[in-house]
Amino acid sequence: MCIAAGQRTVPDDFDVHSCHCYFLLAGSGELPIVFHVERVRDGRSFATRTVQARQKGRCIFTTTVSFVREGSSGSPGSQVAHASLMPRGDDGQPLRPPPDDFDGEPELVKQGPFQSHRIDVVNRGSEHAHEKKTRQWLRARGTISGGRQAHAAALAYISDSYFIGTVTRIHRLWRFPFKADEFDKLPADLQHKVRTLHDWEGLGNDPRDMVGQPVIGMMVSLDHTIYFHEPRKVRADEWMLNEMESPWSGDGRAVVTQKIFGKDGTLIATCVQEGIIRLQEPPKPAEGGKESKL
């Protein structure tokens, strides 16, 4: 929404090429949001805007958005160009999207404005989290109207999904509101739901494998950056591949990077997000250094 608000203040031949966002306060889905746009600079090639999302007079989210005028970079002969290629599968061929008529989502995840495919964790068996990657196909549900600006805004929305949660998958952190060793005590229908979600997120089909794994205590996004490489090629209602990895975590925070490829293999965006990641504290022993028997 912030990108869409900023886009309305620049000429039509300017496309968003980057935005830098900060999550400041928790928002409410029951209150209206006011978007305040400040015109920072209008140049011949670039335009800059800051946008604040406000509720009850308080800024809950802020972003700086930069736009570039189409064709302002000169002729192709005066530029350098390269791009990452679509990742390859086990068969050595570029990954292929699900069929256009894909309808294989479990009922549990058939919510929200975008459709997703099961997450694949690459190098799942590695002992080093930074060597793992997650890959997932996503697209907006239905058909997007509103032109390229609407597609860019939809990509921004989709890019925040599953993002900082990448850390829980590459570290195999338990996220459900009960202990992993209590799985067998759950009703059969709830076991089925947990097993389905666990497998859909690329962690395998047996949640009991997570017994003894660390448990998430807090996870929240701090900031989010998007670089739109090919804004006029974004088709957010067609399949896009998200590839995510984390080069670093520590001090209660983690950084995740994301590459977004279009259906045709074009690298259309690169994103970076930092978030707070805290584990539940282990239970304290009883006084005297002995564990309680209660």
Short mmCIF file of C-alpha atoms in Angstrom, two decimals, residues 1-277:
data_model
loop_
_atom_site.label_atom_id
_atom_site.label_comp_id
_atom_site.label_asym_id
_atom_site.label_seq_id
_atom_site.Cartn_x
_atom_site.Cartn_y
_atom_site.Cartn_z
CA MET A 1 0.00 0.00 0.00
CA CYS A 2 2.87 2.39 0.74
CA ILE A 3 4.38 1.69 -2.68
CA ALA A 4 0.99 2.28 -4.31
CA ALA A 5 0.57 5.56 -2.42
CA GLY A 6 4.00 6.79 -3.49
CA GLN A 7 3.44 5.71 -7.10
CA ARG A 8 0.43 8.01 -7.32
CA THR A 9 2.66 11.05 -6.73
CA VAL A 10 5.14 10.44 -9.58
CA PRO A 11 4.68 10.61 -13.39
CA ASP A 12 3.39 7.45 -15.07
CA ASP A 13 6.72 6.72 -16.80
CA PHE A 14 8.48 6.32 -13.42
CA ASP A 15 8.73 2.78 -12.02
CA VAL A 16 9.62 1.72 -8.48
CA HIS A 17 13.13 0.26 -8.33
CA SER A 18 13.76 0.08 -4.57
CA CYS A 19 12.12 0.55 -1.21
CA HIS A 20 13.50 0.41 2.31
CA CYS A 21 10.94 -0.29 5.03
CA TYR A 22 10.83 -0.38 8.82
CA PHE A 23 8.18 -2.07 10.94
CA LEU A 24 7.73 0.25 13.94
CA LEU A 25 4.56 -0.70 15.79
CA ALA A 26 2.00 -3.46 15.59
CA GLY A 27 -0.95 -2.45 13.44
CA SER A 28 -4.62 -3.24 13.92
CA GLY A 29 -6.76 -4.84 11.24
CA GLU A 30 -9.82 -3.13 12.68
CA LEU A 31 -8.61 0.46 12.31
CA PRO A 32 -8.19 2.55 9.13
CA ILE A 33 -4.66 3.35 7.96
CA VAL A 34 -3.69 6.82 6.74
CA PHE A 35 -0.78 6.97 4.27
CA HIS A 36 1.27 10.18 4.39
CA VAL A 37 3.54 10.76 1.38
CA GLU A 38 6.42 13.25 1.47
CA ARG A 39 7.95 14.39 -1.81
CA VAL A 40 11.66 14.20 -1.04
CA ARG A 41 13.08 14.79 -4.53
CA ASP A 42 11.97 14.97 -8.15
CA GLY A 43 14.81 14.59 -10.65
CA ARG A 44 14.99 13.90 -14.36
CA SER A 45 15.89 10.24 -13.84
CA PHE A 46 14.92 9.47 -10.23
CA ALA A 47 12.22 10.49 -7.79
CA THR A 48 12.22 9.78 -4.06
CA ARG A 49 9.32 9.55 -1.64
CA THR A 50 8.95 8.70 2.04
CA VAL A 51 5.66 7.14 3.04
CA GLN A 52 4.32 6.66 6.54
CA ALA A 53 1.45 4.36 7.44
CA ARG A 54 -0.36 5.81 10.45
CA GLN A 55 -3.02 4.58 12.83
CA LYS A 56 -4.52 6.71 15.61
CA GLY A 57 -1.94 9.39 14.84
CA ARG A 58 1.04 7.04 15.35
CA CYS A 59 3.44 5.87 12.64
CA ILE A 60 3.36 2.07 12.53
CA PHE A 61 5.36 1.59 9.32
CA THR A 62 7.66 3.80 7.26
CA THR A 63 9.37 3.34 3.92
CA THR A 64 11.58 5.28 1.54
CA VAL A 65 10.71 4.52 -2.08
CA SER A 66 12.82 5.39 -5.12
CA PHE A 67 11.44 5.53 -8.67
CA VAL A 68 13.35 5.57 -11.96
CA ARG A 69 12.18 6.98 -15.27
CA GLU A 70 11.88 4.46 -18.07
CA GLY A 71 14.72 4.73 -20.57
CA SER A 72 16.79 7.14 -18.48
CA SER A 73 19.78 4.79 -18.26
CA GLY A 74 20.80 5.25 -21.89
CA SER A 75 21.22 2.77 -24.73
CA PRO A 76 21.99 -0.92 -24.01
CA GLY A 77 25.49 -0.42 -25.38
CA SER A 78 26.31 2.02 -22.58
CA GLN A 79 25.36 -0.36 -19.75
CA VAL A 80 26.74 -3.43 -18.03
CA ALA A 81 24.28 -6.24 -17.46
CA HIS A 82 24.15 -9.61 -15.70
CA ALA A 83 21.62 -11.54 -13.62
CA SER A 84 21.35 -14.74 -11.59
CA LEU A 85 19.76 -17.59 -13.50
CA MET A 86 16.73 -19.61 -12.50
CA PRO A 87 17.88 -22.34 -10.05
CA ARG A 88 18.17 -25.86 -11.41
CA GLY A 89 16.55 -29.00 -10.09
CA ASP A 90 17.99 -32.44 -9.46
CA ASP A 91 17.67 -33.18 -13.18
CA GLY A 92 20.02 -30.31 -14.01
CA GLN A 93 17.27 -28.34 -15.76
CA PRO A 94 15.90 -24.93 -14.71
CA LEU A 95 13.07 -25.32 -12.21
CA ARG A 96 9.64 -25.36 -13.79
CA PRO A 97 6.54 -23.77 -12.27
CA PRO A 98 3.46 -25.75 -11.24
CA PRO A 99 0.75 -26.02 -13.89
CA ASP A 100 -1.45 -22.98 -14.33
CA ASP A 101 -4.46 -24.95 -13.12
CA PHE A 102 -2.69 -26.12 -9.93
CA ASP A 103 -5.13 -26.62 -7.07
CA GLY A 104 -3.12 -28.83 -4.74
CA GLU A 105 -2.98 -26.59 -1.68
CA PRO A 106 -4.25 -28.16 1.54
CA GLU A 107 -7.45 -26.55 2.80
CA LEU A 108 -5.48 -25.19 5.77
CA VAL A 109 -3.44 -22.88 3.55
CA LYS A 110 -6.15 -21.88 1.08
CA GLN A 111 -6.48 -18.50 2.73
CA GLY A 112 -5.23 -15.05 1.90
CA PRO A 113 -4.79 -13.27 -1.42
CA PHE A 114 -1.97 -15.42 -2.83
CA GLN A 115 -1.52 -19.07 -3.71
CA SER A 116 1.53 -21.09 -2.73
CA HIS A 117 3.23 -24.38 -3.47
CA ARG A 118 5.00 -26.61 -0.95
CA ILE A 119 8.34 -25.28 0.32
CA ASP A 120 11.44 -27.22 -0.68
CA VAL A 121 14.44 -27.04 1.67
CA VAL A 122 17.68 -27.45 -0.30
CA ASN A 123 20.64 -29.09 1.50
CA ARG A 124 18.29 -30.04 4.34
CA GLY A 125 20.83 -32.49 5.74
CA SER A 126 23.63 -29.93 6.11
CA GLU A 127 24.86 -29.18 9.62
CA HIS A 128 25.29 -25.50 8.66
CA ALA A 129 22.18 -23.35 8.41
CA HIS A 130 23.81 -20.87 6.04
CA GLU A 131 24.28 -23.64 3.47
CA LYS A 132 20.54 -24.31 3.23
CA LYS A 133 18.01 -22.59 0.98
CA THR A 134 14.25 -22.67 0.72
CA ARG A 135 12.39 -22.51 -2.58
CA GLN A 136 8.70 -21.96 -3.14
CA TRP A 137 6.41 -21.01 -6.00
CA LEU A 138 3.82 -18.30 -5.28
CA ARG A 139 1.34 -16.14 -7.19
CA ALA A 140 -1.59 -13.85 -6.51
CA ARG A 141 -5.01 -15.46 -6.68
CA GLY A 142 -7.14 -14.44 -9.62
CA THR A 143 -6.15 -11.78 -12.12
CA ILE A 144 -4.58 -8.46 -11.13
CA SER A 145 -5.98 -5.31 -12.71
CA GLY A 146 -4.44 -1.85 -12.40
CA GLY A 147 -1.40 -2.21 -14.63
CA ARG A 148 2.26 -2.67 -13.76
CA GLN A 149 1.98 -0.56 -10.59
CA ALA A 150 -0.52 -3.01 -9.15
CA HIS A 151 1.75 -5.96 -10.02
CA ALA A 152 4.70 -4.29 -8.27
CA ALA A 153 2.61 -3.66 -5.15
CA ALA A 154 1.41 -7.28 -5.18
CA LEU A 155 4.98 -8.56 -5.46
CA ALA A 156 5.96 -6.42 -2.46
CA TYR A 157 3.10 -7.93 -0.45
CA ILE A 158 3.99 -11.48 -1.45
CA SER A 159 7.70 -10.96 -0.73
CA ASP A 160 6.99 -10.54 3.00
CA SER A 161 5.34 -13.94 3.24
CA TYR A 162 7.43 -16.79 4.69
CA PHE A 163 10.43 -14.40 4.73
CA ILE A 164 11.96 -14.22 8.22
CA GLY A 165 10.37 -17.62 8.89
CA THR A 166 13.13 -19.04 6.69
CA VAL A 167 15.30 -19.10 9.83
CA THR A 168 12.92 -21.50 11.56
CA ARG A 169 13.17 -23.91 8.63
CA ILE A 170 16.93 -23.94 8.19
CA HIS A 171 17.47 -24.24 11.97
CA ARG A 172 14.54 -26.68 12.41
CA LEU A 173 12.88 -24.67 15.17
CA TRP A 174 9.60 -25.82 16.68
CA ARG A 175 6.79 -23.27 16.13
CA PHE A 176 3.56 -24.89 17.32
CA PRO A 177 1.92 -23.92 20.68
CA PHE A 178 2.56 -27.32 22.26
CA LYS A 179 5.66 -29.45 22.77
CA ALA A 180 6.77 -31.74 19.96
CA ASP A 181 6.73 -34.74 22.33
CA GLU A 182 3.03 -34.09 22.97
CA PHE A 183 2.09 -34.73 19.34
CA ASP A 184 0.84 -38.28 19.98
CA LYS A 185 -1.55 -36.98 22.64
CA LEU A 186 -3.38 -34.70 20.20
CA PRO A 187 -6.76 -35.64 18.70
CA ALA A 188 -6.45 -37.39 15.34
CA ASP A 189 -7.87 -34.46 13.35
CA LEU A 190 -5.43 -32.03 14.95
CA GLN A 191 -2.53 -34.40 14.33
CA HIS A 192 -3.49 -34.42 10.65
CA LYS A 193 -3.51 -30.60 10.50
CA VAL A 194 -0.14 -30.28 12.23
CA ARG A 195 1.41 -32.96 10.04
CA THR A 196 0.07 -31.24 6.90
CA LEU A 197 1.42 -27.81 7.85
CA HIS A 198 4.75 -29.25 8.97
CA ASP A 199 5.24 -31.01 5.64
CA TRP A 200 3.98 -28.01 3.62
CA GLU A 201 6.75 -25.88 5.15
CA GLY A 202 9.40 -28.33 4.01
CA LEU A 203 10.15 -29.90 7.39
CA GLY A 204 9.03 -33.46 6.64
CA ASN A 205 5.83 -35.38 7.32
CA ASP A 206 6.57 -36.46 10.91
CA PRO A 207 6.54 -33.65 13.50
CA ARG A 208 7.90 -36.09 16.09
CA ASP A 209 11.29 -35.72 14.40
CA MET A 210 11.39 -32.29 16.05
CA VAL A 211 11.49 -33.62 19.61
CA GLY A 212 14.39 -31.95 21.40
CA GLN A 213 14.69 -29.12 18.87
CA PRO A 214 14.77 -25.49 20.11
CA VAL A 215 11.43 -23.73 20.40
CA ILE A 216 10.63 -20.28 18.98
CA GLY A 217 9.81 -17.72 21.66
CA MET A 218 9.57 -14.58 19.53
CA MET A 219 9.85 -13.85 15.82
CA VAL A 220 9.06 -10.46 14.27
CA SER A 221 10.29 -8.47 11.26
CA LEU A 222 12.35 -5.33 11.83
CA ASP A 223 13.03 -4.05 8.33
CA HIS A 224 12.49 -5.05 4.72
CA THR A 225 14.24 -3.94 1.54
CA ILE A 226 13.15 -4.69 -2.03
CA TYR A 227 15.12 -4.05 -5.21
CA PHE A 228 12.91 -4.28 -8.31
CA HIS A 229 15.25 -5.23 -11.16
CA GLU A 230 12.67 -5.62 -13.92
CA PRO A 231 9.55 -3.79 -12.71
CA ARG A 232 7.89 -3.89 -16.12
CA LYS A 233 8.24 -7.67 -16.30
CA VAL A 234 6.55 -8.37 -12.97
CA ARG A 235 3.42 -10.50 -13.35
CA ALA A 236 2.41 -11.24 -9.79
CA ASP A 237 -0.64 -13.25 -10.85
CA GLU A 238 1.66 -15.73 -12.61
CA TRP A 239 3.94 -18.18 -10.81
CA MET A 240 7.07 -16.66 -9.27
CA LEU A 241 9.85 -18.61 -7.57
CA ASN A 242 11.13 -17.35 -4.22
CA GLU A 243 14.57 -18.60 -3.20
CA MET A 244 15.62 -17.65 0.34
CA GLU A 245 18.71 -18.14 2.48
CA SER A 246 20.22 -16.64 5.61
CA PRO A 247 23.88 -15.58 5.63
CA TRP A 248 23.86 -14.65 9.34
CA SER A 249 22.00 -14.84 12.63
CA GLY A 250 23.07 -13.82 16.11
CA ASP A 251 22.48 -11.34 18.93
CA GLY A 252 18.78 -12.14 18.82
CA ARG A 253 18.48 -11.14 15.15
CA ALA A 254 18.71 -12.79 11.75
CA VAL A 255 19.11 -11.65 8.14
CA VAL A 256 17.41 -13.40 5.23
CA THR A 257 17.94 -12.70 1.53
CA GLN A 258 15.42 -13.53 -1.17
CA LYS A 259 15.60 -13.81 -4.95
CA ILE A 260 12.33 -13.68 -6.90
CA PHE A 261 12.27 -15.16 -10.41
CA GLY A 262 9.49 -14.73 -12.92
CA LYS A 263 7.82 -17.69 -14.58
CA ASP A 264 10.14 -17.29 -17.58
CA GLY A 265 13.29 -17.41 -15.41
CA THR A 266 13.91 -13.63 -15.24
CA LEU A 267 15.32 -12.36 -11.93
CA ILE A 268 12.73 -9.67 -11.20
CA ALA A 269 13.57 -8.70 -7.61
CA THR A 270 15.99 -9.19 -4.73
CA CYS A 271 14.90 -8.64 -1.13
CA VAL A 272 16.59 -8.47 2.28
CA GLN A 273 14.88 -8.70 5.65
CA GLU A 274 16.11 -8.56 9.23
CA GLY A 275 14.05 -9.74 12.15
CA ILE A 276 14.11 -10.56 15.84
CA ILE A 277 14.54 -14.28 16.52
#
